[in-house]
Amino acid sequence: MALTVAQEKQRIQQLINLDDQTDQQSSQYTAECLAFIQTHLMAFYERYADDEGISLNQVKQRVSKWDMDQWKQAISQMGDVSDWPDDAKQRMTISGFIAGIDRSHLLDAIISLGVVKMTVSNQKNITHRLQLDGKTEARRMGDFFDLTSKQSKKVTSIITDPETTKIWSQNLWVDSDKMAGDVQYLVNQQLKHGMSLNDLNDILASHANPKQFKPGQSAADRISQMEFNARRIVRTESARLKDEVNMATYRMKGVTKVDWVCEPGACLKCQGIEELGPYSVNGAPGIPDDSHPNCRCSKIPHIEMTSRRYF
C-alpha cells in the first residue's frame, strides 16, 4: 500500500485546522497581556495625573507604599510560577530589582511582567502543540510503514531531542525581550512629552486593519507582533518536525525517491519545487529550510507512473 497524495493532503489539512485552534490561544494570550498592562498603566494615571495628564517627572519619583502595592498585585497576577522555565524566572527576578528604583522603572517592570507571562504561555502552547504533532506523525508513520519497536524508538527520539526546542525557544525569548523594551520605550516617550488620557488610550489601541497597524507607535500593535511570531513558530517548527520524522522513516524503509506535496494555496516557490520532483531522499529540499517559514507542504515516497495511484 502506497502513501498517496490524497492521504497526505488530508494530513496537511488536519494540521492547518490545528493551526487555527492554536492561533486562537495565542490571540487570547495577547489580549491578556494587553489588558494587564492597560489596567496597571491606567491605575498609575488615575493616581498621579493632574489636569495636564501625567509626565515623566511625575513618575521619576521614589516609589511609595501605594506603588509597591501595585507591584505586589502585579506579581500575584502571575499565578503559580513554580513550573515556569528558568528564562522566565530570571526575568522576573531582574524586574524585581529594577522595580524599586523609581516609579518609571516600576512601570517598566510591570510591563515586563505582562510580557513574560505572555511568553511563558506561548512557549507552553507551542511545546504542547509540537509534541502533539510529532507524536501523531510518528504513530502515523509507524502504522503505515509497519515500523519495528526499534525503528519507532528511533523516530520518537527526534521528537524528544532537546535540540528540537532549543533554537526556537531561545529566539522566542530574544524577541520577547526586544518587544518588552519597545513597549517600555513607547510608554516613556509619551510620558516624556506629557501623556494625556487620550494619549494613553491611543498607545493601547490595537489595529486589525493592516493600513492602520503601526507597531512603532502603538504598544498594542507591537504586542500583537509577538502573537504573529508565535503563530509562525508553530507552523514552521511543526512542519520541520514532521519532515524529519517522515524522512527518517523513509530512509529506514529503503525509500529512494520522494515527491513534494503542496499545501492548499501553496506559493509559487513551493509549486516550483513540486514540479521539479521527484527527488532523491538525500537530495530532497528540506521543510522549511529550503521552502519558507509557515510552509505546510510535505513529502511522500515516489511511485513510478505505471503504478502510481493518487486518488
XYZ file of N, CA, C and O in Angstrom, residues 4 21 54 125 146 175 260 263:
32
model
N -0.515 7.974 -0.508
C -0.965 8.744 -1.657
C -0.964 10.246 -1.391
O -0.938 10.696 -0.237
N -6.713 26.582 15.630
C -7.022 26.478 17.061
C -5.907 27.088 17.904
O -6.160 27.798 18.883
N -0.084 63.141 32.771
C 0.998 62.607 33.603
C 2.305 62.709 32.824
O 2.356 62.420 31.631
N 2.338 26.590 25.056
C 1.394 26.258 23.997
C 2.100 25.682 22.778
O 1.662 24.674 22.203
N 4.592 0.060 9.120
C 4.806 -1.124 9.962
C 6.214 -1.131 10.573
O 6.980 -2.096 10.447
N 13.073 37.646 21.124
C 12.030 38.504 20.562
C 11.171 39.110 21.672
O 10.733 40.266 21.571
N 7.221 15.939 -3.736
C 6.797 17.093 -2.936
C 5.289 17.248 -3.069
O 4.750 17.219 -4.177
N 0.775 22.269 -0.022
C -0.387 22.586 0.792
C -1.400 23.347 -0.053
O -1.057 23.863 -1.127
